[in-house]
Tab-separated table of C-alpha atoms in Angstrom:
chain	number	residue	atom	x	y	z
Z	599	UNK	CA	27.883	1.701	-24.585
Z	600	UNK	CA	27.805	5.143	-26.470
Z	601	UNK	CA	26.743	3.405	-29.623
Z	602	UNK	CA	23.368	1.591	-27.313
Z	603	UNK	CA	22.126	4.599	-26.033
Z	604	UNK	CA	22.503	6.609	-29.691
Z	605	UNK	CA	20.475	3.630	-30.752
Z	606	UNK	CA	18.197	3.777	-28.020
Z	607	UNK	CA	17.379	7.111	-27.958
Z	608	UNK	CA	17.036	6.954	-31.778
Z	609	UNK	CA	14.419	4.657	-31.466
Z	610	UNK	CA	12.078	6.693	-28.893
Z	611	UNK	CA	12.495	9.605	-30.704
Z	612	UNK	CA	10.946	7.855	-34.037
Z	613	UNK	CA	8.144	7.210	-31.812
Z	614	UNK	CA	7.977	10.744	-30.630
Z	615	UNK	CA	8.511	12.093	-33.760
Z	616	UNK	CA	5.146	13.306	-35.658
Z	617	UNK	CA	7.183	13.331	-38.969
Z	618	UNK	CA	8.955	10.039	-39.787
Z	619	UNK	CA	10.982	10.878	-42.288
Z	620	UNK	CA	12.257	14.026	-40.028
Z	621	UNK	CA	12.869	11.673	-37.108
Z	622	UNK	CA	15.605	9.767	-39.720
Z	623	UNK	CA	17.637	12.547	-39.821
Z	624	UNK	CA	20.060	11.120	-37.429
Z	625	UNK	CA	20.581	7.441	-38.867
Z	626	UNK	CA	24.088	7.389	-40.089
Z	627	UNK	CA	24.844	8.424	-36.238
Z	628	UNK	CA	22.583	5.744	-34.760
Z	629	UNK	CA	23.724	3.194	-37.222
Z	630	UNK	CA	20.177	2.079	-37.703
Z	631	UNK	CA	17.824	1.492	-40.489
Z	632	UNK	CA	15.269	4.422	-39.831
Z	633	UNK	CA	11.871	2.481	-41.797
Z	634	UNK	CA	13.167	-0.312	-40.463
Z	635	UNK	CA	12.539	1.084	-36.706
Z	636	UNK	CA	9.278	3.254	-38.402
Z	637	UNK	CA	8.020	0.016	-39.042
Z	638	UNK	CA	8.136	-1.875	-36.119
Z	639	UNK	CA	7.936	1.202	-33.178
Z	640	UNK	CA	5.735	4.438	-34.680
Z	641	UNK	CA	2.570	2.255	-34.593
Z	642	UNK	CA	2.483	2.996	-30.635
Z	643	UNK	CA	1.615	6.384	-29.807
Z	644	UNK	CA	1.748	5.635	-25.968
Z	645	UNK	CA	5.628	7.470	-25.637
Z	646	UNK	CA	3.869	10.620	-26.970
Z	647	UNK	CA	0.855	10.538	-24.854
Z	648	UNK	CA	3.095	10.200	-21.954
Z	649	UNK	CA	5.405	12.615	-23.666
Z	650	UNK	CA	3.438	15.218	-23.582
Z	651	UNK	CA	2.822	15.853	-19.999
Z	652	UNK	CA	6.606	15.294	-18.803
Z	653	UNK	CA	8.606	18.189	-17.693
Z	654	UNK	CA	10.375	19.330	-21.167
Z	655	UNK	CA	13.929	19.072	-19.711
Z	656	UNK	CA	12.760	14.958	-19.622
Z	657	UNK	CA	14.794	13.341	-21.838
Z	658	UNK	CA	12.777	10.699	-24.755
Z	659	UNK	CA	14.920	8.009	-23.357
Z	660	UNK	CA	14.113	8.149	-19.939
Z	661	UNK	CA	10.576	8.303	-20.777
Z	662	UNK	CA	10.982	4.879	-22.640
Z	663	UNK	CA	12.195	3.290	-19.823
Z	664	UNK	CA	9.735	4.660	-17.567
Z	665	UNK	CA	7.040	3.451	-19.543
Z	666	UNK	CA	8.857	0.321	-20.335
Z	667	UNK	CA	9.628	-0.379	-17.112
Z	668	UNK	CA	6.063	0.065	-15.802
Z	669	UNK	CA	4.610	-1.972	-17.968
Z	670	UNK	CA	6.749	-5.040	-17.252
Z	671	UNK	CA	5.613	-3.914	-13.574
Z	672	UNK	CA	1.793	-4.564	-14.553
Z	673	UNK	CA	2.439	-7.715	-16.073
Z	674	UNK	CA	4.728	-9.350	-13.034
Z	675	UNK	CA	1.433	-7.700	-11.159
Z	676	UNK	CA	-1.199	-9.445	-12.765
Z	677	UNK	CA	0.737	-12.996	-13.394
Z	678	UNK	CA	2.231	-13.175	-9.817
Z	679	UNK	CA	-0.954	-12.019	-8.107
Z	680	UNK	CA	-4.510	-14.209	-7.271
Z	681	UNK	CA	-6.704	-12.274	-9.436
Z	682	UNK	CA	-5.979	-14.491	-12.497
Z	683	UNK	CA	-7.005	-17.515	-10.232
Z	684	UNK	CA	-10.523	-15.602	-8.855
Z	685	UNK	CA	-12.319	-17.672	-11.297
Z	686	UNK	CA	-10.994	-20.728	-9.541
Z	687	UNK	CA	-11.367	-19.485	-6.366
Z	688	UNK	CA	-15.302	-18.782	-7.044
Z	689	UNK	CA	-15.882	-22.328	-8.197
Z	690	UNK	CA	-13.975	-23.725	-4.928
Z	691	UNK	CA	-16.591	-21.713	-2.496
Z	692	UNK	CA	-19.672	-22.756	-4.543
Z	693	UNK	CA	-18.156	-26.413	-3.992
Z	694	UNK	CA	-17.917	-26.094	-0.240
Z	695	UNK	CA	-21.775	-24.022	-0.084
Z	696	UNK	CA	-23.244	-27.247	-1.941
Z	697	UNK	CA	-20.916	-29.424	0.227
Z	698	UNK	CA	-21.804	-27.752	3.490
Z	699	UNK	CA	-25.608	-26.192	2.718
Z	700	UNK	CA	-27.297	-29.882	3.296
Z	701	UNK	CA	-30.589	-30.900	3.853
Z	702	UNK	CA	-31.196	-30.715	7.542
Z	703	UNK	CA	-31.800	-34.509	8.228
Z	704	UNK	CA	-28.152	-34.523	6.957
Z	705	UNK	CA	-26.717	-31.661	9.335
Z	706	UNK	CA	-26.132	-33.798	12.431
Z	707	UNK	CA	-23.661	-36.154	10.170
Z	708	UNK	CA	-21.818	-33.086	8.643
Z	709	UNK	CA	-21.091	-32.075	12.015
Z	710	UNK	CA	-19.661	-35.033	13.431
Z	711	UNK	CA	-17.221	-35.877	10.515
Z	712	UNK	CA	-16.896	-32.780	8.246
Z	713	UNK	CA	-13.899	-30.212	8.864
Z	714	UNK	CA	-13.094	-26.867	7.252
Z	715	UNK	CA	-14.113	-23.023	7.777
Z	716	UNK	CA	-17.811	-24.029	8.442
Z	717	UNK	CA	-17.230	-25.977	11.757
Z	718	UNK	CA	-15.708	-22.548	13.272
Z	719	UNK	CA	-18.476	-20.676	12.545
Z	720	UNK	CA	-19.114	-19.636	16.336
Z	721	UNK	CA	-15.490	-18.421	16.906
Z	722	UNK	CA	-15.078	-16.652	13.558
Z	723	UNK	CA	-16.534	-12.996	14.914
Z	724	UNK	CA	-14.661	-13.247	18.048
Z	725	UNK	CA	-12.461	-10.058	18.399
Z	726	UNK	CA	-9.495	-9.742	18.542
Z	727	UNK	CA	-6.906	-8.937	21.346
Z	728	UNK	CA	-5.717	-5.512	21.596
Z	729	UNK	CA	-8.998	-4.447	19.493
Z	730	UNK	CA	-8.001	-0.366	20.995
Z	731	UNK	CA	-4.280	-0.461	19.419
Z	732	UNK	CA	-6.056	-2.689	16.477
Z	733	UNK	CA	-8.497	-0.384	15.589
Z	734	UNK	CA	-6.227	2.341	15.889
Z	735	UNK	CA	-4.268	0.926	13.067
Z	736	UNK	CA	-7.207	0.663	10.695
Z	737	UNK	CA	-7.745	4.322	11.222
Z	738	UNK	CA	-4.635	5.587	10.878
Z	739	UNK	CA	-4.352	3.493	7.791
Z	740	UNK	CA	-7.481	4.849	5.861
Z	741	UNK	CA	-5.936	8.187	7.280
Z	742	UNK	CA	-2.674	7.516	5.133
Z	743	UNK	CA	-4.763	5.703	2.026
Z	744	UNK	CA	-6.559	9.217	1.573
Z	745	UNK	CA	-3.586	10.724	1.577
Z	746	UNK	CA	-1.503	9.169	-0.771
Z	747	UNK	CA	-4.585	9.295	-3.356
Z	748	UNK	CA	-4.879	12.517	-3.088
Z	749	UNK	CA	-1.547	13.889	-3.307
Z	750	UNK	CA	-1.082	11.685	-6.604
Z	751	UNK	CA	-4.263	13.258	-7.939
Z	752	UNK	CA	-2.774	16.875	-7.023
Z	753	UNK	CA	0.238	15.820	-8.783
Z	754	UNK	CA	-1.293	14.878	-11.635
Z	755	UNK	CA	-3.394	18.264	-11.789
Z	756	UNK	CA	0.174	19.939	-12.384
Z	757	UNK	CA	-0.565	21.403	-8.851
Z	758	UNK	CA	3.629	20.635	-8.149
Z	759	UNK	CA	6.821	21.915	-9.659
Z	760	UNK	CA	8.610	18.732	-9.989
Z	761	UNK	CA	11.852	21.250	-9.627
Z	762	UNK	CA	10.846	21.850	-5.980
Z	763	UNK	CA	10.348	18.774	-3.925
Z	764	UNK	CA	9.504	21.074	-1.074
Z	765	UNK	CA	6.342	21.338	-2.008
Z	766	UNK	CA	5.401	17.667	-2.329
Z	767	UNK	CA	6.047	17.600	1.725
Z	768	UNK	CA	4.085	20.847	2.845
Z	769	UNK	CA	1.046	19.211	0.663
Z	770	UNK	CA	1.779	16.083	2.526
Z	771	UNK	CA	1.922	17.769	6.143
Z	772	UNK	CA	-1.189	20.033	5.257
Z	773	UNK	CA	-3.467	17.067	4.276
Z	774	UNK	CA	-2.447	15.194	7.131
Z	775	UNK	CA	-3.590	17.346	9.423
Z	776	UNK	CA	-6.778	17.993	7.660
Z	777	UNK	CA	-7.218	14.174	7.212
Z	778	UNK	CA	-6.888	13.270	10.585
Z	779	UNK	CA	-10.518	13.015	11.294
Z	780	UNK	CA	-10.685	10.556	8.961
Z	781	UNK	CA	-8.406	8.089	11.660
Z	782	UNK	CA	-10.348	9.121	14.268
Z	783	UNK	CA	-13.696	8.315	12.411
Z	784	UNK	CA	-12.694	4.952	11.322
Z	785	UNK	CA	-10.796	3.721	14.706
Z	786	UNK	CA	-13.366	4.711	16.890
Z	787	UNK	CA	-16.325	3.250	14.979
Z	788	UNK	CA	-14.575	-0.181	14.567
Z	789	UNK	CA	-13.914	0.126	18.361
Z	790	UNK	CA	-17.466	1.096	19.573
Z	791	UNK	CA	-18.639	-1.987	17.166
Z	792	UNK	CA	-16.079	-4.343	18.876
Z	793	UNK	CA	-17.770	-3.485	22.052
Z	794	UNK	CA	-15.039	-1.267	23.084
Z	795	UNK	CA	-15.694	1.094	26.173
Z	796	UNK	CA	-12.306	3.468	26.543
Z	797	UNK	CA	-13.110	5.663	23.339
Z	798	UNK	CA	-11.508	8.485	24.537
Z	799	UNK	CA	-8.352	6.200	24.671
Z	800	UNK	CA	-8.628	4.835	21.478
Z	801	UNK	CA	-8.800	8.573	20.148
Z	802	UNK	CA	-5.774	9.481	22.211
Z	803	UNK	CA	-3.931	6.660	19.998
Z	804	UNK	CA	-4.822	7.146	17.333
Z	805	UNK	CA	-3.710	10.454	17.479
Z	806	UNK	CA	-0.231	9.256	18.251
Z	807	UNK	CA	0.328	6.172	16.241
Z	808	UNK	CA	2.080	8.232	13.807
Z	809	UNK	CA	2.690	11.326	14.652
Z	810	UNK	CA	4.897	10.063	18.176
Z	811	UNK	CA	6.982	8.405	16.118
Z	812	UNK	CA	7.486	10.657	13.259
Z	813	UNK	CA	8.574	13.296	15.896
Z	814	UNK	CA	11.041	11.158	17.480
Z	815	UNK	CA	12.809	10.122	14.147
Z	816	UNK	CA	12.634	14.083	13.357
Z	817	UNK	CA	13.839	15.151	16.171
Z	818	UNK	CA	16.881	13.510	15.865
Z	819	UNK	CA	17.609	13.950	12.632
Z	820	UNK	CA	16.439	17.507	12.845
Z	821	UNK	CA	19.408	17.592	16.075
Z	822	UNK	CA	21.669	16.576	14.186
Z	823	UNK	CA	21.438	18.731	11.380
Z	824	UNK	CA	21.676	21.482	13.395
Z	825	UNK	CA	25.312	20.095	15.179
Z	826	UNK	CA	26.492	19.297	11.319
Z	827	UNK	CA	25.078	23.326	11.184
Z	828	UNK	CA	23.703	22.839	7.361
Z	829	UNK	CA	20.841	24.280	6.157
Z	830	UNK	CA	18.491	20.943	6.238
Z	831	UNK	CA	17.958	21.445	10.039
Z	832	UNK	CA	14.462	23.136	10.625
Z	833	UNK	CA	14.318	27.021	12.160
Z	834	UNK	CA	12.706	27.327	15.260
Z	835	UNK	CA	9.932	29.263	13.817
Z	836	UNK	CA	9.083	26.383	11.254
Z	837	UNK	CA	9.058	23.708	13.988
Z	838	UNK	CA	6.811	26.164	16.239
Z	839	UNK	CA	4.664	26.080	12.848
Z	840	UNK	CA	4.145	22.635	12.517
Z	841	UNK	CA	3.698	21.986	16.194
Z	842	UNK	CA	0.877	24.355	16.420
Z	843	UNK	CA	-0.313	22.643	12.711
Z	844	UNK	CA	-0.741	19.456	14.901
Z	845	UNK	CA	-2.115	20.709	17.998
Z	846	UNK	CA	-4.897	23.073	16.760
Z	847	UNK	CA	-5.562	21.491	13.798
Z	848	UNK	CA	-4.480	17.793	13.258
Z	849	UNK	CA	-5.739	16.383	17.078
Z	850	UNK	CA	-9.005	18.541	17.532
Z	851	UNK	CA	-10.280	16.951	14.058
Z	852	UNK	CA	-9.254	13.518	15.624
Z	853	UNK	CA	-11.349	13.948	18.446
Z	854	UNK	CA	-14.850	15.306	16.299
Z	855	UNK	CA	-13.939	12.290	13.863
Z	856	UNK	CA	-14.148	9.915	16.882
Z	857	UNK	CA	-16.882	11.360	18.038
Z	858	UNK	CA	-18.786	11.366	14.957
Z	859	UNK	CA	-17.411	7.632	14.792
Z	860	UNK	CA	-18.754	6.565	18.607
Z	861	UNK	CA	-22.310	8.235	17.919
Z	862	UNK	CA	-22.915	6.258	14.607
Z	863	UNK	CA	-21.506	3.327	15.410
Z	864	UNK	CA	-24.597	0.631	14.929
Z	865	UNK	CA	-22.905	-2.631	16.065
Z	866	UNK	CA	-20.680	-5.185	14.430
Z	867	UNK	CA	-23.915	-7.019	13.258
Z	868	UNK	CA	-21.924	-10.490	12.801
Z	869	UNK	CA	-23.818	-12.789	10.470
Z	870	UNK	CA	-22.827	-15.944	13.389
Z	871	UNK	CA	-22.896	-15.695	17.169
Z	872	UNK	CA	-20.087	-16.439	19.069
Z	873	UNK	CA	-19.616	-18.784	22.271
Z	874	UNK	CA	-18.160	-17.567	25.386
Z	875	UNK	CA	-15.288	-20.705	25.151
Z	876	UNK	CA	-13.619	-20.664	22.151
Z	877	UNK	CA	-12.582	-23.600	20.207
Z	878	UNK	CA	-8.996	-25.682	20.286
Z	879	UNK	CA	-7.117	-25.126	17.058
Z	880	UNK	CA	-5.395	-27.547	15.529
Z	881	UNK	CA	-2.033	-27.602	14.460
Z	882	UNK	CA	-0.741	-26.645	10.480
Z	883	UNK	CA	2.036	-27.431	8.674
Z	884	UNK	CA	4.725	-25.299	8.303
Z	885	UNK	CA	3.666	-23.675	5.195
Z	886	UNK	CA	0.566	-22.334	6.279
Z	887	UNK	CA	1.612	-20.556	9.367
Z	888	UNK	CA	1.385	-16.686	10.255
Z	889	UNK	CA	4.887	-16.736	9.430
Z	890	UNK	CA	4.477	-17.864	5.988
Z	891	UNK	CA	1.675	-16.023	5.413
Z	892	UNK	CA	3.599	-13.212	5.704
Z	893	UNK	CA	6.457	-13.779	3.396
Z	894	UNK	CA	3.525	-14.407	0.874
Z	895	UNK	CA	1.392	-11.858	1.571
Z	896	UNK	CA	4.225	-9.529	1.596
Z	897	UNK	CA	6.317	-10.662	-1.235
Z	898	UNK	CA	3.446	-10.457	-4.041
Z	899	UNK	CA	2.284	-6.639	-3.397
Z	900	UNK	CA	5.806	-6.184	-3.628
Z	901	UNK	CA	6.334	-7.130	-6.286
Z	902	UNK	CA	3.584	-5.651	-8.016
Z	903	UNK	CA	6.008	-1.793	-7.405
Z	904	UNK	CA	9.295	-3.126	-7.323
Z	905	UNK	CA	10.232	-1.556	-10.556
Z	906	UNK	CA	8.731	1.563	-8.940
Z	907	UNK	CA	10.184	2.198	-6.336
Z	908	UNK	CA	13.578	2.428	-8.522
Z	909	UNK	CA	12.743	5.871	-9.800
Z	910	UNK	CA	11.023	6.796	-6.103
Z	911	UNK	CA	13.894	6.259	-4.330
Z	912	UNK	CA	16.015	7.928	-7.227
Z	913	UNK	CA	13.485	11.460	-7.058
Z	914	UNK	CA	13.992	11.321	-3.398
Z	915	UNK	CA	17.512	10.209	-2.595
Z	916	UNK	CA	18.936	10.875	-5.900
Z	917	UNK	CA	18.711	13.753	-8.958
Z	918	UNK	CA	16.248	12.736	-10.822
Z	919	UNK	CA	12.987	14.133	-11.501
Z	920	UNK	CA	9.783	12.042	-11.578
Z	921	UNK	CA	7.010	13.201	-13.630
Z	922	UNK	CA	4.819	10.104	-14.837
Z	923	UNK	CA	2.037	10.877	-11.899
Z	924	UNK	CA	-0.644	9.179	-13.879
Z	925	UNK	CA	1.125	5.683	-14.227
Z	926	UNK	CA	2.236	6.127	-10.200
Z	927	UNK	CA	-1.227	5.929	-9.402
Z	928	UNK	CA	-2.017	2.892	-12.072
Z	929	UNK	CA	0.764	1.080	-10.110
Z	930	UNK	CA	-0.896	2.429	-6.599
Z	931	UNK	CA	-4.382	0.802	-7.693
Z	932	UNK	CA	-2.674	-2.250	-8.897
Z	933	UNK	CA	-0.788	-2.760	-5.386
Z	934	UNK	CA	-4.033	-2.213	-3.533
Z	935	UNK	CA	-5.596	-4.926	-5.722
Z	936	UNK	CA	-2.923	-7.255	-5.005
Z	937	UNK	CA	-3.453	-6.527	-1.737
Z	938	UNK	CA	-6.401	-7.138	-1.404
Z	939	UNK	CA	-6.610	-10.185	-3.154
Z	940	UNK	CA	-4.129	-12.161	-1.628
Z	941	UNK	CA	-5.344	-11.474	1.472
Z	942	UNK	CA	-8.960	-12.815	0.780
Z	943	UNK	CA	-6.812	-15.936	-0.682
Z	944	UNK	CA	-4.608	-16.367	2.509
Z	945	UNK	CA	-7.420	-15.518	4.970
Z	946	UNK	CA	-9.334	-18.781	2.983
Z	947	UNK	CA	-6.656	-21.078	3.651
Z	948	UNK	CA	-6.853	-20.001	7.384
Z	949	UNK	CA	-10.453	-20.485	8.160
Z	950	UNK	CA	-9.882	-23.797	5.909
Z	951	UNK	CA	-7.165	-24.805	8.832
Z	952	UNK	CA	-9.457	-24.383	11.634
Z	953	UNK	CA	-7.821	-21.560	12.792
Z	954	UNK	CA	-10.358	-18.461	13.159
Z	955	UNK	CA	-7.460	-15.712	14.731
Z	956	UNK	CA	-7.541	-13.956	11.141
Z	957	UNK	CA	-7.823	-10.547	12.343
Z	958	UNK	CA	-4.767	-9.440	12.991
Z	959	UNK	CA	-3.014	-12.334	10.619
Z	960	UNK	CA	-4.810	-10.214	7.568
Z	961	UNK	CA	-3.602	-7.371	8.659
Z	962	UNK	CA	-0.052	-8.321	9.479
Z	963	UNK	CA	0.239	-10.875	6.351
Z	964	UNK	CA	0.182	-7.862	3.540
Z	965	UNK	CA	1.170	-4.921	6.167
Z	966	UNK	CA	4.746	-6.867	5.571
Z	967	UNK	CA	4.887	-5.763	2.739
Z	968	UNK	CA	6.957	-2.431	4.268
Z	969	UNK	CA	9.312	-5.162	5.543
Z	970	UNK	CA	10.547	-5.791	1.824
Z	971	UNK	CA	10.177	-2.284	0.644
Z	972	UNK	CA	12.775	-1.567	3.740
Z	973	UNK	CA	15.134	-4.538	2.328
Z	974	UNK	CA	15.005	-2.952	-1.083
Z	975	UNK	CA	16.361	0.647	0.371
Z	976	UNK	CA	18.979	-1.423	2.025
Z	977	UNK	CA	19.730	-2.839	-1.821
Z	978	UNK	CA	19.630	0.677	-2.860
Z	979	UNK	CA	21.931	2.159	-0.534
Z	980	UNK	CA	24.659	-0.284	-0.473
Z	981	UNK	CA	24.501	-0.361	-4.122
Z	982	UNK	CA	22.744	2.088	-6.361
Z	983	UNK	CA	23.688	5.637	-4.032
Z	984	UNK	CA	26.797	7.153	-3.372
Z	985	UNK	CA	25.368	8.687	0.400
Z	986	UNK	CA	27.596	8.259	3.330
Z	987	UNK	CA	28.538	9.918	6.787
Z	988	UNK	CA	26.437	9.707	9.681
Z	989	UNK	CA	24.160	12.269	8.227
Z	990	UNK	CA	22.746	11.007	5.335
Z	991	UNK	CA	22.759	7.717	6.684
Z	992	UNK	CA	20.372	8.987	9.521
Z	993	UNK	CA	18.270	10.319	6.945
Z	994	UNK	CA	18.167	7.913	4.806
Z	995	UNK	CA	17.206	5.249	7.025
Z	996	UNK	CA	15.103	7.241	9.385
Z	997	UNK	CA	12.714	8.354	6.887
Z	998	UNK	CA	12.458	5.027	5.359
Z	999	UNK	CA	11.673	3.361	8.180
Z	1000	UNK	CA	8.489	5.845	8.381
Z	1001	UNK	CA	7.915	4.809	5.196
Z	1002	UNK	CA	8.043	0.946	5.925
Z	1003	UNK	CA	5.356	1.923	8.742
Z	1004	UNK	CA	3.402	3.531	6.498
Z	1005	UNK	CA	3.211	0.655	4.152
Z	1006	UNK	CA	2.612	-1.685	6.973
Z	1007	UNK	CA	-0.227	1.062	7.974
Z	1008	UNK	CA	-1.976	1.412	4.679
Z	1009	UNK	CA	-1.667	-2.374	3.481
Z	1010	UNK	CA	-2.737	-3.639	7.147
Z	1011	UNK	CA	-5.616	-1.847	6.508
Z	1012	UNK	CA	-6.674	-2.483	3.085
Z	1013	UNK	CA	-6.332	-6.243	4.092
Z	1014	UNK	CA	-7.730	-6.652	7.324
Z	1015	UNK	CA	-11.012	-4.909	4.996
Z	1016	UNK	CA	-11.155	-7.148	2.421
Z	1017	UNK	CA	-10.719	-10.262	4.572
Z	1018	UNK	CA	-13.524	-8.956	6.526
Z	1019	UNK	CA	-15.776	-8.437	3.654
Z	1020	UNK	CA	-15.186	-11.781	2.591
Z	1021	UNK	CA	-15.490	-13.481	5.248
Z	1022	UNK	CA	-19.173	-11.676	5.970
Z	1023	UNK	CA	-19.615	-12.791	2.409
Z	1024	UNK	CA	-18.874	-16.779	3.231
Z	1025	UNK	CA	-20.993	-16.907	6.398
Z	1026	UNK	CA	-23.841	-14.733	5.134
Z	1027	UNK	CA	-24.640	-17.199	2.441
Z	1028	UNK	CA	-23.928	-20.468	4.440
Z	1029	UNK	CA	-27.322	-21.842	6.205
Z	1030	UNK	CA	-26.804	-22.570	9.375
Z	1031	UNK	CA	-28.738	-25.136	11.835
């Protein structure tokens, strides 16, 4: 084992090294032919790029990994995921618009025997049930995709001492509350479009989704920190702090970004009207139900930050120190990618089935996606951390199920947005009679 990681750190250091023969210095203890390795590894220059901007107690080996390790990530990304098969896809939909965009002496025949997404073109636009708590979830959801992109930008402006995770979370409660107008922007402009009437409502939860539940979970962790009486329990001074953080800051931003949302909302402008009875759908095999769906549309974003989330939960729950900022967000844009794409893919075989209830199906389909992110901390904790007692365990799982609901928040969003831009897309260029 001692003799593997002699040879492996010999090897990354060669890489690192800007004098070859210098980096050799160490091959009787490595056992390895230094040209040899000189050869075949100090062509790349990528470990020293990375190198460069890593914390200097970062080890050459650990960057390796890293590195290695995300870029086996961006492959299982881009060969599990539907964006190799786009080309495909586009062929199949200019197949059905010649199929379905007859001449009009042919329309009444297509009608009576042809099946597929065009036939539901009048139910399509209908909105969905529980549009308030719907569109609340698409704001909250841009709320937390703002946030995450720009804390990872911070990070990689060297704005955080990697030694001090504190700061990480004040940067993350800070731009919360500043970002909150962004939810209440987004929810109450879907909801206006929808035709909603209870905006004030649909502000009001908004303004809770999160935060209600984030209290809760603190609050009892927070209680009992202070019966264990360690130091990870809040002061009441700090807790004071962050209440008035939310109350003068965080929710009166909500309510001007829902107004601002309400005034400019222009209508949903559907491409198709919709009758007042909606159509039977049929029934679908098992393997394209909203259950299955789900597994798929949860299990390939997954996968795409699987390898990730390794060294994230070891910086959190662990001691390690992450650094590599730049490739966090490469992986980031590659999940929402996924994300996006497999939703536009599952939503297709949906509106192929008859069935037009896609609206919360998109959003629910990748938004599962925190569902195996929260099996993978149960993985972790059983078997790759040493925590125990009722302490840590709270902890550990409380704050990872906010996480989970954060995934579910950002993803639901990101998907129910490009389903609906593709499904505008499909209907906008399909001539109807």
């Amino acid at each position: 084992m001692m003799a593997e990681q002699l040879s492996f750190k010999y090897v990354v250091e060669e890489c690192l090294s800007e004098d070859p023969k210098e980096a050799g210095s160490d091959d009787e203890e490595a056992n390895l032919d230094g040209d040899e390795i000189n050869k075949r590894f100090c062509g790349n220059r990528i470990l020293k790029a990375f190198a460069n901007s890593l914390d200097p107690d970062e080890t050459p080996q650990n960057v390796a990994k890293a590195v290695f390790g995300e870029t086996r990530a961006i492959v299982i990304a881009s060969s599990s995921s539907d964006v190799r098969r786009l080309p495909s896809a586009t062929r199949v939909l200019k197949s059905d618009f010649a199929r379905y965009n007859v001449e009009d002496e042919d329309s009444e025949e297509l009608d009576q025997d042809d099946n597929g997404w065009k036939i539901i073109h009048t139910d399509v636009f209908r909105f969905p049930a529980n549009k308030n708590l719907f569109c609340a979830i698409l704001g909250v959801g841009m709320q937390f995709l703002t946030l995450a992109t720009g804390i990872m930008l911070m990070a990689m402006l060297g704005l955080f001492n990697v030694h001090h995770h504190g700061q990480i979370n004040s940067a993350g409660i800070i731009l919360y509350a500043f970002t909150s107008c962004i939810s209440g922007y987004v929810a109450t402009n879907m909801y206006k479009k929808m035709g909603g009437e209870k905006w004030v409502w649909n502000i009001n939860l908004t303004s809770a989704l999160f935060a209600a539940p984030f209290f809760l979970v603190w609050a009892l962790i927070n209680s009992v920190a202070w019966a264990y009486g360690t130091t990870q329990a809040l002061p009441v001074g700090t807790i004071i702090l962050l209440m008035c953080l939310w109350m003068f800051v965080g929710y009166p931003l909500t309510v001007i970004g829902g107004i601002f949302g309400k005034n400019g909302a222009n209508g949903f402008d559907a491409p198709c009207r919709t009758k007042n009875i909606a159509r039977e759908i049929p029934a679908v095999p098992w393997y394209r139900s909203g259950f299955a769906h789900c597994l798929v549309g949860g299990f390939l974003p997954f996968s795409s930050i699987s390898v990730e989330l390794y060294y994230i939960f070891a910086t959190l729950w662990g001691r390690e120190q992450y650094t590599l900022y730049g490739i966090l967000l490469i992986v980031f844009g590659i999940l929402l990618s996924v994300t996006a794409c497999i939703s536009v893919a599952l939503t297709y075989f949906q509106l192929s089935s008859e069935d037009y209830r896609w609206w919360w199906r998109s959003m629910f389909s990748a938004g599962s996606t925190g569902l195996f992110v929260f099996l993978y901390a149960l993985f972790y904790y059983y078997k790759r951390s040493n925590m125990s007692g009722l302490l840590q365990t709270l902890e550990f799982f409380g704050y990872t199920i906010l996480t989970c609901y954060v995934f579910f928040l950002m993803l639901g969003t990101v998907s129910f947005f490009a389903s609906l831009s593709f499904v505008r897309y499909i209907y906008v260029n399909l001539k109807m009679d």
